[in-house]
XYZ file of C-alpha atoms in Angstrom:
724
model
C -43.987 5.696 42.091
C -40.470 4.883 43.815
C -39.047 1.857 42.235
C -36.373 0.065 43.744
C -32.787 0.756 41.669
C -31.272 -2.384 40.811
C -27.511 -2.048 39.818
C -24.897 -4.661 38.880
C -21.324 -3.950 39.415
C -19.274 -5.118 36.552
C -16.760 -7.964 37.042
C -13.315 -7.213 36.828
C -11.195 -9.638 34.237
C -8.063 -7.702 34.889
C -7.030 -9.824 37.921
C -7.603 -13.383 38.825
C -10.986 -14.208 40.739
C -10.581 -15.649 44.154
C -9.694 -19.409 44.119
C -8.391 -19.142 40.645
C -4.740 -20.070 39.582
C -2.771 -16.780 39.311
C -0.731 -18.125 36.461
C -3.703 -19.116 34.546
C -5.029 -16.025 32.416
C -8.358 -17.511 31.866
C -9.568 -16.963 35.665
C -12.848 -17.875 36.856
C -16.090 -16.649 37.873
C -17.207 -16.794 41.469
C -20.909 -17.044 42.182
C -22.716 -14.640 44.584
C -22.941 -15.399 48.380
C -25.084 -12.312 49.293
C -25.708 -8.746 48.870
C -22.750 -6.137 48.940
C -22.514 -2.681 50.765
C -22.161 0.360 49.090
C -18.558 1.943 49.708
C -18.625 4.265 52.367
C -22.112 3.451 53.709
C -23.595 0.961 55.681
C -26.765 -0.067 53.151
C -26.368 -3.016 51.397
C -27.054 -3.005 47.393
C -29.686 -5.622 46.353
C -28.552 -8.389 44.134
C -29.617 -8.419 40.802
C -32.146 -11.176 40.221
C -30.815 -13.983 37.906
C -32.667 -15.438 35.021
C -35.597 -17.401 35.982
C -35.269 -15.903 39.364
C -37.712 -13.416 41.174
C -37.196 -9.652 40.840
C -37.365 -7.124 43.606
C -40.840 -5.916 44.434
C -41.585 -2.425 42.756
C -41.674 0.115 45.435
C -39.491 -1.537 47.931
C -37.125 0.870 49.362
C -34.652 -1.879 50.454
C -35.376 -5.406 49.923
C -34.238 -7.883 52.524
C -31.686 -10.295 51.176
C -33.012 -13.540 50.366
C -31.059 -16.706 51.645
C -29.818 -18.869 49.053
C -29.554 -22.506 49.388
C -26.210 -23.951 50.512
C -25.911 -25.502 46.998
C -25.518 -22.251 45.429
C -22.457 -21.521 47.316
C -19.387 -22.475 45.203
C -16.124 -23.644 46.711
C -12.645 -22.630 45.591
C -9.530 -24.407 45.279
C -7.707 -22.436 48.040
C -10.260 -23.204 50.598
C -14.175 -22.743 51.700
C -15.700 -19.315 51.777
C -17.569 -18.655 55.236
C -21.159 -19.164 54.632
C -22.795 -15.836 55.890
C -25.712 -15.761 53.768
C -27.920 -17.832 56.162
C -28.365 -14.868 58.293
C -28.168 -12.397 55.554
C -25.660 -10.157 57.465
C -22.046 -10.264 57.749
C -20.889 -8.518 60.935
C -17.138 -8.167 59.866
C -17.099 -7.109 56.289
C -20.650 -7.203 55.040
C -22.376 -9.626 52.645
C -20.263 -10.576 49.332
C -22.048 -10.018 45.921
C -21.656 -12.350 43.078
C -20.282 -9.203 41.146
C -18.005 -7.725 43.906
C -14.159 -7.182 43.063
C -11.437 -9.567 44.275
C -10.276 -8.336 47.589
C -13.832 -7.343 48.961
C -13.939 -10.310 51.208
C -13.460 -10.527 54.918
C -10.958 -7.968 56.175
C -10.713 -5.968 52.941
C -11.206 -2.256 52.924
C -14.189 -1.136 50.437
C -12.860 -0.127 47.166
C -13.526 3.695 46.661
C -12.458 3.327 42.934
C -15.520 1.304 41.567
C -17.000 0.506 39.218
C -13.783 -0.466 37.253
C -14.022 -0.600 33.292
C -14.938 -3.974 31.856
C -12.552 -5.739 29.784
C -13.910 -6.297 26.179
C -14.376 -9.884 25.614
C -15.985 -12.959 27.089
C -14.215 -14.212 30.080
C -12.409 -17.453 29.198
C -13.856 -20.519 30.681
C -12.074 -22.309 33.648
C -10.694 -25.778 33.232
C -12.168 -28.703 35.136
C -9.243 -28.913 37.575
C -9.720 -25.321 38.555
C -12.510 -26.193 41.131
C -14.942 -24.130 39.519
C -18.572 -25.312 39.696
C -21.635 -24.502 38.093
C -24.292 -22.161 39.693
C -27.205 -24.622 40.649
C -30.556 -24.370 42.169
C -32.143 -26.333 44.925
C -33.120 -29.149 42.268
C -29.387 -29.776 41.445
C -29.979 -28.096 37.984
C -27.720 -25.250 36.444
C -29.778 -22.076 36.905
C -29.537 -20.740 33.337
C -29.480 -23.867 31.267
C -31.635 -26.063 33.739
C -29.249 -28.920 33.000
C -28.118 -31.189 35.409
C -24.395 -30.367 36.127
C -21.986 -33.197 37.509
C -19.738 -32.094 40.410
C -16.531 -30.591 39.187
C -17.826 -29.619 35.759
C -16.488 -26.404 34.471
C -18.918 -23.250 34.826
C -20.510 -22.197 31.562
C -20.616 -18.534 30.450
C -23.504 -17.107 32.594
C -24.186 -13.825 30.850
C -25.468 -12.998 27.422
C -24.047 -9.634 27.992
C -20.536 -10.985 28.011
C -21.239 -12.524 24.448
C -22.400 -9.126 23.104
C -19.478 -7.423 24.466
C -17.191 -10.150 22.813
C -19.102 -9.874 19.485
C -18.778 -5.998 19.679
C -15.073 -6.156 20.374
C -14.321 -8.796 17.880
C -16.300 -7.260 15.033
C -14.475 -3.923 15.692
C -10.961 -5.603 15.512
C -12.063 -7.407 12.290
C -13.675 -4.274 10.648
C -9.955 -2.598 11.536
C -8.336 -4.263 8.693
C -7.892 -3.223 5.164
C -5.985 -6.042 3.472
C -6.807 -9.792 3.622
C -4.100 -11.040 6.082
C -5.106 -8.331 8.651
C -8.964 -9.492 8.504
C -8.230 -12.874 8.878
C -5.635 -12.231 11.800
C -8.224 -10.069 13.488
C -10.714 -12.900 13.309
C -7.966 -15.299 15.000
C -6.709 -12.934 17.456
C -10.227 -12.219 18.664
C -11.354 -15.817 19.063
C -8.355 -17.412 20.704
C -8.292 -18.105 23.481
C -11.641 -16.140 24.395
C -13.894 -17.970 22.484
C -12.045 -21.011 21.436
C -8.824 -23.013 21.863
C -8.253 -23.299 17.873
C -9.533 -21.848 14.896
C -8.565 -22.726 11.189
C -9.680 -20.386 8.586
C -10.122 -21.855 4.900
C -10.390 -19.432 2.024
C -11.398 -20.003 -1.560
C -8.332 -20.398 -3.930
C -8.527 -18.063 -5.886
C -10.749 -15.453 -4.211
C -13.295 -14.012 -6.556
C -13.244 -10.172 -6.998
C -16.761 -8.431 -7.098
C -19.249 -9.868 -9.484
C -16.448 -12.444 -10.958
C -18.125 -15.770 -11.611
C -15.427 -18.275 -10.622
C -14.466 -21.193 -12.911
C -13.596 -24.469 -12.102
C -14.072 -26.576 -8.805
C -14.597 -24.953 -5.503
C -10.843 -25.253 -3.705
C -10.432 -24.064 -0.215
C -6.951 -23.374 1.045
C -5.733 -23.231 4.798
C -5.175 -19.431 5.088
C -4.334 -19.390 8.745
C -4.422 -21.403 11.911
C -4.037 -20.064 15.525
C -3.958 -21.875 18.857
C -3.624 -21.197 22.553
C 0.168 -20.018 22.860
C 2.358 -22.395 25.088
C 3.311 -19.406 27.096
C 1.351 -18.432 30.157
C 0.822 -14.781 31.341
C 2.704 -14.721 34.864
C 2.960 -11.635 37.413
C 6.410 -11.090 35.680
C 5.143 -11.141 32.337
C 5.216 -14.035 29.701
C 7.489 -16.656 31.260
C 8.315 -20.121 29.478
C 6.956 -23.258 31.078
C 7.470 -26.708 30.192
C 6.672 -27.976 26.895
C 3.070 -29.296 26.987
C 2.134 -32.633 25.839
C 1.462 -33.184 22.289
C -2.166 -32.439 21.686
C -4.608 -33.815 19.025
C -5.861 -30.566 17.902
C -2.137 -29.715 16.892
C -2.754 -32.060 13.803
C -5.828 -30.701 12.605
C -6.047 -29.085 9.238
C -4.932 -29.900 5.775
C -3.324 -27.348 3.500
C -5.747 -27.741 0.543
C -9.500 -28.983 0.054
C -11.302 -29.586 -3.187
C -14.904 -29.444 -2.348
C -16.772 -31.857 -4.692
C -20.284 -30.836 -5.999
C -22.979 -32.680 -3.815
C -20.662 -33.906 -1.131
C -21.336 -33.381 2.595
C -18.957 -30.458 2.926
C -20.737 -28.850 -0.084
C -23.971 -29.269 1.546
C -22.657 -27.626 4.823
C -21.275 -24.863 3.079
C -24.549 -24.230 0.982
C -26.508 -24.126 4.338
C -24.456 -20.957 5.147
C -25.350 -21.159 8.982
C -22.873 -22.559 11.555
C -23.319 -26.039 12.765
C -21.922 -28.154 15.349
C -19.425 -30.729 14.121
C -21.461 -33.689 16.166
C -24.177 -33.248 13.722
C -24.428 -36.179 11.158
C -24.007 -33.661 8.108
C -21.033 -31.952 9.713
C -19.202 -34.999 10.966
C -19.456 -36.469 7.581
C -18.049 -33.048 6.160
C -15.063 -33.082 8.396
C -12.994 -35.683 6.559
C -13.386 -33.856 3.106
C -12.138 -30.719 4.936
C -9.463 -31.876 7.445
C -8.666 -35.132 5.785
C -9.143 -38.344 7.727
C -6.602 -37.941 10.336
C -7.451 -34.459 11.052
C -11.397 -35.384 11.329
C -10.505 -37.941 13.982
C -8.704 -35.468 16.122
C -11.876 -33.107 16.483
C -13.059 -33.830 19.793
C -16.485 -35.380 20.339
C -19.462 -33.358 21.378
C -20.276 -30.022 21.012
C -16.794 -28.892 21.021
C -16.226 -27.585 17.296
C -18.280 -25.201 15.392
C -18.200 -25.108 11.434
C -19.157 -21.898 10.178
C -19.277 -21.156 6.308
C -17.765 -17.742 5.314
C -20.306 -15.933 2.946
C -19.433 -12.884 1.173
C -22.013 -10.931 -0.534
C -22.947 -13.246 -3.172
C -21.128 -16.548 -2.401
C -19.308 -18.814 -0.115
C -15.743 -17.723 0.070
C -14.560 -20.134 2.916
C -15.147 -21.606 5.931
C -13.838 -21.232 9.586
C -13.446 -24.239 12.448
C -13.700 -23.210 16.055
C -12.346 -25.919 18.348
C -12.346 -26.568 22.173
C -10.028 -28.843 23.917
C -11.852 -31.627 25.875
C -10.907 -29.969 29.343
C -12.895 -26.813 28.359
C -16.564 -26.678 28.724
C -18.404 -27.389 25.290
C -20.151 -24.675 23.100
C -23.732 -23.801 23.780
C -26.588 -23.207 21.418
C -25.888 -19.369 21.575
C -22.261 -19.843 20.777
C -23.893 -20.629 17.328
C -24.945 -16.853 17.078
C -21.620 -15.771 18.191
C -19.972 -17.942 15.364
C -22.512 -16.646 12.722
C -21.842 -13.079 13.695
C -17.958 -13.684 13.333
C -18.348 -15.339 10.034
C -20.486 -13.078 8.469
C -18.239 -9.891 9.643
C -15.083 -11.648 8.430
C -16.658 -12.818 5.066
C -17.757 -9.019 4.494
C -14.442 -7.832 5.370
C -12.588 -10.321 3.138
C -14.817 -9.366 0.229
C -14.028 -5.656 1.114
C -10.325 -6.478 1.256
C -10.141 -8.275 -2.223
C -11.855 -5.359 -3.868
C -9.638 -2.985 -2.068
C -6.664 -4.974 -3.314
C -7.687 -5.170 -6.802
C -8.242 -1.257 -6.750
C -4.628 -0.790 -5.229
C -3.253 -2.917 -7.974
C -5.124 -1.145 -10.744
C -3.803 2.181 -9.262
C -0.124 0.850 -9.208
C -0.459 -0.362 -12.585
C -1.783 2.949 -13.775
C 0.701 4.977 -11.796
C 3.575 2.864 -13.289
C 2.270 3.122 -16.808
C 1.896 6.931 -16.411
C 5.509 7.618 -15.094
C 8.576 6.413 -17.140
C 9.803 3.254 -16.417
C 13.459 4.092 -17.126
C 15.007 7.533 -17.805
C 16.782 7.793 -21.147
C 20.421 8.081 -21.451
C 20.947 11.328 -23.185
C 24.236 12.906 -24.476
C 25.885 15.185 -21.985
C 23.321 14.804 -19.266
C 22.783 12.319 -16.320
C 19.495 11.932 -14.762
C 17.625 10.565 -11.608
C 14.279 10.752 -10.389
C 11.919 9.903 -7.409
C 8.253 9.413 -6.971
C 6.494 9.003 -3.587
C 2.619 8.831 -3.331
C 0.789 10.971 -0.811
C -0.077 7.920 1.543
C -0.215 4.127 1.181
C -3.813 4.216 0.848
C -3.632 6.700 -2.152
C -0.896 5.328 -4.093
C -1.595 7.122 -7.444
C -1.742 10.844 -8.011
C -1.477 13.679 -10.661
C 2.176 14.371 -10.187
C 4.760 13.265 -13.099
C 8.101 13.948 -14.526
C 9.703 13.201 -17.770
C 12.812 13.386 -19.734
C 12.546 13.510 -23.590
C 15.473 13.164 -26.172
C 15.164 15.865 -28.569
C 17.370 16.481 -31.975
C 20.871 17.969 -31.619
C 21.632 15.774 -28.378
C 19.208 18.044 -26.443
C 16.899 16.935 -23.863
C 13.609 18.131 -22.501
C 13.164 18.070 -18.873
C 9.414 17.872 -17.930
C 7.736 17.885 -14.276
C 4.150 18.665 -13.526
C 1.270 18.503 -11.147
C -2.491 17.824 -11.517
C -4.583 19.012 -8.868
C -5.747 16.029 -6.321
C -4.207 12.589 -5.899
C -7.158 10.441 -7.403
C -7.655 7.974 -10.227
C -9.083 10.990 -12.029
C -5.972 13.184 -11.393
C -3.833 10.108 -12.803
C -5.957 9.986 -15.819
C -5.720 13.573 -16.644
C -1.924 13.453 -15.674
C -1.531 10.668 -18.436
C -3.298 12.723 -20.989
C -1.051 15.928 -20.361
C 2.115 13.753 -20.422
C 1.184 12.168 -23.740
C 0.501 15.669 -25.259
C 3.645 17.095 -23.798
C 5.648 14.139 -25.226
C 3.816 14.665 -28.717
C 4.649 18.289 -28.468
C 8.390 17.593 -27.734
C 8.474 15.462 -30.646
C 7.888 18.484 -32.912
C 10.723 20.462 -31.326
C 8.379 23.422 -30.269
C 9.722 26.074 -28.008
C 9.001 25.574 -24.379
C 6.390 28.418 -24.157
C 4.499 26.973 -27.136
C 4.353 23.552 -25.653
C 2.938 24.997 -22.274
C 0.334 26.932 -24.370
C -0.773 23.825 -26.236
C -0.940 22.020 -22.827
C -3.038 24.781 -21.679
C -5.521 24.268 -24.484
C -5.569 20.385 -24.001
C -6.427 21.037 -20.400
C -9.398 23.269 -21.161
C -10.612 20.549 -23.667
C -10.513 17.995 -20.827
C -12.796 19.897 -18.560
C -13.359 23.468 -16.874
C -11.695 22.496 -13.703
C -8.768 20.641 -14.898
C -6.067 22.551 -13.491
C -2.382 21.569 -13.212
C 1.176 23.399 -12.937
C 4.105 22.364 -15.280
C 7.588 23.291 -15.804
C 9.268 22.640 -19.313
C 13.043 23.062 -19.584
C 15.266 22.251 -22.791
C 18.955 21.715 -22.153
C 21.432 21.841 -24.787
C 24.577 20.311 -24.095
C 26.724 21.857 -26.840
C 25.801 25.448 -26.204
C 25.641 24.927 -22.310
C 22.409 26.659 -22.001
C 19.009 25.948 -20.654
C 15.521 27.260 -21.779
C 12.870 27.168 -19.135
C 9.057 27.984 -19.323
C 6.906 27.809 -16.020
C 3.219 27.637 -15.720
C 2.372 28.223 -12.136
C 4.928 25.713 -10.832
C 7.540 26.062 -8.189
C 11.129 27.395 -9.402
C 13.786 24.801 -9.850
C 17.009 25.007 -7.911
C 20.431 25.111 -9.500
C 23.225 23.321 -7.568
C 26.753 24.756 -8.703
C 29.848 22.713 -8.774
C 31.382 24.814 -6.032
C 28.357 24.082 -3.741
C 26.284 27.197 -4.194
C 22.447 26.381 -4.483
C 20.451 29.109 -6.434
C 16.704 29.415 -6.790
C 16.474 29.982 -10.631
C 14.417 33.177 -11.718
C 12.023 32.308 -14.092
C 8.416 33.596 -14.579
C 5.927 32.147 -12.604
C 3.027 32.090 -15.125
C -0.565 31.025 -14.640
C -1.295 27.156 -14.087
C -2.366 24.857 -17.011
C -6.179 25.202 -17.849
C -6.575 28.786 -16.826
C -6.806 29.785 -20.550
C -6.008 32.988 -22.594
C -2.526 33.376 -20.932
C 0.611 33.889 -22.489
C 3.765 31.757 -21.254
C 7.249 33.238 -21.232
C 10.552 31.311 -21.684
C 14.045 32.499 -20.441
C 17.467 31.306 -21.272
C 19.897 30.533 -18.518
C 23.491 29.360 -18.296
C 23.970 25.625 -17.273
C 27.511 25.292 -16.564
C 29.143 21.603 -16.545
C 29.096 19.840 -13.165
C 25.905 21.855 -12.073
C 22.791 19.902 -10.974
C 19.462 21.097 -11.682
C 16.666 20.196 -9.487
C 12.959 20.012 -10.433
C 10.404 18.778 -8.114
C 6.500 19.420 -7.228
C 5.031 21.408 -4.507
C 4.561 18.259 -2.290
C 8.121 18.381 -1.494
C 8.343 22.015 -0.190
C 4.973 22.732 0.987
C 2.872 21.216 3.830
C 0.445 22.062 6.582
C 3.546 23.301 8.812
C 5.319 25.325 6.117
C 4.525 27.453 3.168
C 5.954 26.853 0.048
C 8.495 29.639 0.043
C 9.906 28.408 3.325
C 10.189 24.911 1.987
C 11.953 26.179 -1.181
C 14.648 27.955 1.181
C 14.968 24.507 3.305
C 15.560 22.643 0.131
C 18.214 25.139 -1.104
C 20.072 25.030 2.350
C 19.872 21.194 2.186
C 21.259 21.016 -1.313
C 24.189 23.386 -0.355
C 24.872 21.241 2.931
C 24.878 18.079 0.866
C 27.259 19.437 -1.605
C 30.045 20.486 1.112
C 30.160 16.838 2.081
C 31.874 15.946 -1.332
C 34.009 19.097 -1.497
C 34.081 22.078 -4.012
C 35.436 20.110 -7.137
C 33.210 16.919 -6.639
C 29.414 17.057 -7.126
C 27.482 14.821 -5.117
C 26.216 11.380 -6.616
C 22.846 11.887 -8.371
C 21.153 9.161 -6.520
C 22.402 9.812 -2.933
C 21.407 13.400 -3.626
C 17.907 12.698 -4.242
C 17.660 10.454 -1.317
C 19.188 13.486 0.913
C 16.479 15.711 -0.419
C 13.749 13.522 0.689
C 15.349 13.055 4.051
C 14.321 16.720 4.423
C 10.481 15.603 5.018
C 9.305 15.425 8.315
C 6.462 13.144 9.830
C 3.935 15.831 8.957
C 5.327 17.042 5.734
C 3.643 14.398 3.550
C 0.402 15.972 2.340
C 0.978 15.637 -1.348
C 2.369 13.542 -3.768
C 6.066 14.180 -4.637
C 7.757 14.093 -7.920
C 11.517 14.786 -8.230
C 13.644 14.889 -11.188
C 17.406 15.615 -10.965
C 19.760 16.392 -14.134
C 23.520 16.564 -13.726
C 24.777 18.587 -16.654
C 28.199 17.374 -18.227
C 27.739 19.110 -21.464
C 29.945 18.638 -24.527
C 33.204 20.003 -24.848
C 33.700 22.371 -27.939
C 36.712 20.327 -29.181
C 34.334 17.373 -29.469
C 31.823 19.066 -31.932
C 32.335 19.785 -35.722
C 29.696 21.863 -37.465
C 29.565 22.880 -41.160
C 26.962 24.432 -43.622
C 26.728 22.651 -46.927
C 24.994 24.336 -49.972
C 22.502 22.383 -51.630
C 24.459 21.369 -54.885
C 25.841 18.050 -56.429
C 29.163 18.716 -55.034
C 27.797 18.741 -51.505
C 28.448 14.941 -50.740
C 31.763 15.042 -51.944
C 32.713 18.091 -49.787
C 31.138 16.326 -46.678
C 33.211 13.158 -47.145
C 36.235 15.422 -46.935
C 35.373 17.373 -43.887
C 34.337 14.195 -42.142
C 37.660 12.631 -42.695
C 39.415 15.696 -41.419
C 37.479 15.608 -38.312
C 38.083 11.957 -37.382
C 41.662 12.180 -38.135
C 41.834 15.180 -35.684
C 40.146 12.807 -32.927
C 41.996 9.826 -33.684
C 39.031 7.674 -35.171
C 40.633 7.046 -38.651
C 39.298 3.415 -38.365
C 35.649 4.860 -38.809
C 36.547 6.936 -41.961
C 35.340 4.615 -44.271
C 31.915 3.625 -42.595
C 31.123 7.318 -41.522
C 32.099 8.609 -44.995
C 29.736 6.344 -46.823
C 26.655 7.010 -44.636
C 27.403 10.687 -44.629
C 27.324 10.722 -48.415
C 23.861 8.584 -48.487
C 22.453 11.135 -46.091
C 23.529 14.388 -47.607
C 22.550 13.250 -50.977
C 19.076 12.432 -49.893
C 19.033 16.054 -48.132
C 20.600 18.360 -51.222
C 18.149 16.639 -53.437
C 14.970 18.595 -52.038
C 16.533 21.160 -50.002
C 16.244 24.804 -50.883
C 18.448 26.252 -47.914
C 21.877 25.319 -46.784
C 22.091 21.867 -45.265
C 23.829 21.472 -41.803
C 26.231 18.666 -40.916
C 27.430 18.035 -37.225
C 29.540 15.436 -35.763
C 29.550 14.861 -31.845
C 32.155 12.578 -30.205
C 30.860 11.507 -26.662
C 30.637 7.930 -25.784
C 29.505 7.343 -29.463
C 30.275 9.214 -32.416
C 27.026 10.836 -33.730
C 26.420 12.522 -37.076
C 23.335 14.914 -37.662
C 22.273 15.936 -41.147
C 19.528 18.684 -41.340
C 17.666 20.276 -43.990
C 14.419 22.452 -44.592
C 12.144 19.593 -45.933
C 9.488 18.426 -43.192
C 9.133 14.941 -45.085
C 10.766 12.323 -43.083
C 12.425 9.734 -45.078
C 11.413 5.787 -44.687
C 13.093 2.790 -44.881
C 12.071 0.577 -47.781
C 13.278 -2.419 -49.658
C 14.561 -1.538 -52.979
C 13.928 -3.790 -55.928
C 16.757 -5.015 -58.271
C 15.914 -2.815 -61.217
C 15.749 0.333 -58.873
C 18.725 2.780 -59.459
C 18.152 4.344 -55.891
C 16.365 3.687 -52.608
C 19.562 1.934 -50.989
C 20.944 4.799 -48.942
C 18.849 4.103 -45.765
C 19.083 0.532 -45.883
C 22.972 0.852 -45.668
C 22.550 3.500 -42.737
C 20.397 0.808 -41.164
C 22.680 -2.058 -41.562
C 25.879 -0.308 -40.671
C 24.725 2.246 -37.974
C 24.546 1.452 -34.248
C 21.094 3.183 -34.477
C 19.574 5.884 -36.476
C 16.333 7.821 -36.693
C 14.793 11.068 -38.109
C 12.932 13.836 -36.286
C 10.887 16.687 -37.591
C 11.763 20.297 -36.549
C 9.555 23.430 -36.810
C 12.282 24.452 -39.747
C 12.539 21.123 -41.306
C 14.138 17.667 -40.095
C 17.271 16.098 -38.752
C 18.516 12.819 -39.782
C 21.199 11.273 -37.350
C 23.049 8.047 -36.932
C 25.219 6.665 -34.261
C 28.319 4.560 -34.429
C 30.521 3.115 -31.585
C 34.151 4.420 -31.708
C 35.798 2.078 -28.782
């Protein structure tokens, strides 16, 4: 059976409709005057039947166009359109369809590029002064709503398809937002001016997160309000026009609103469904939401919709949609549109709040896992950088650390756990804590990696990580490095030469059953050691060795800017290194640790061995006095001799091997006493009858700071004094 194919050409909203003011972006809809001819043919396309009309008969090949009543022909402000519908023919240009494109009137050539894409959104409704009239039947009633329309009344929205397209476009725009401001702004931008002239969005203060049960009264805060801009879109773009007269809608809205239990506003919010504000309950709720002055400014009739915003379990706010008096009022179907907008916005706000809480937890976790401040170590200066893989993944498994060790040494650590998730960050935190504990035992670098490997195996079979552990000694100007599958460090010499250090690659942490090897290298004064993770040198666009070579060239080029005798500043050097990253190079987290080796000059170091005998404290005092005199620090002799005597006395009391005594002159005067007894001394309050126990009390009172560190061969007790 051959049925008649009924087609509908989409209305173009990109250009003003005939008879509309070209300076008005809202345009106007022009009703049909007859069938339209297909491009390039003489046959006329049938007009699609309206709601309530008679459809074309099945099987008709080409139904004859019916003659519409004269009342169905709309007049436009620029002049009357010739009435050719009476005869059903137009000898000049053919009949004009309701859905024909602008310019398809008399004398216009057929548009060979139809159909045009339809703009996403409901066409804005014309104002009363544009000359638009509703489509009426023979009885004078509007065809779709069957309501009597007065002459000059603005044309209502004609098609439910427009609403569906608008809701689809608006919900997509709302769903694109990730944070709270983006979602609320998406709601406002999608509705003004297409759906309403003004929108006010109130949100709960504070917003509950997840299953939290809010305590206290329900307080709504005005989060955002949008209105139709004062500039109009003209052919030359946005051009300023004369300032508009003050509008009553401009004064609508209070900043804060407390919802009283049992009030009219509480009942409306509990009802969940959007309501017209001309309803008694909503009209009584407006003063509570907007204040007395704001409620009085809301237009009468169905020109305002109050829509509660309900999340997954509770009401989290409200949205108020307003139309100006010169615009047609809302219809019953607009309540469904407002309900869809409110539902999608509320669910999006719930999602944004949960996402914000997770991002906050991730930031806090990352902040606690990484060192807040790098320590100030003797003979070395430090700088660091950390960059997450993306803004949406702010936490990862990369870490760096600098750990002071006995003897003014410092351990430099950088590691990378697979992945950049919360799980990776948790594993990274455990490995970092383990590394700090092992460093406190002053174990060799290869032993530290061995214990880290055992710890990773205890955490799980698939807990893999790479790590590089280096110990720098500023006295000997040497560095000991052990590697576990990590990219090799780069050493930038004072003259500007950048060198990739040759260290054994080793197996990653977590493999198990693998030995690690350490190498000892020179660390000359003025050189800079750069430790990094593979996110700096490896990406989809380049392999790791290409990235390492680019990093070496970047360091050498940066060093040339400051000359051969002056190394580049550490902070600026780190920034320059990160500038080598391109747009497609951020595939992984990046941890960067830079260490500038200043070292300690041999002339600023004094070192002795003392036999564990009763004469050792007296000999220690004489040696210290001579060193301070050589350095010009005689004013510290009394304090240093007293403290050295107390510490050495405690050491020789239990030691079985020679006791070590070392003085270091840097920005402070540091004294270190080592013995072969692993027990650490403890500060205690001596009683009046005790003969001893006051040595550490004196150290604690006179020294700038002091401490004790256990070594693999015993312990070291140290203290520092200011000398300037």
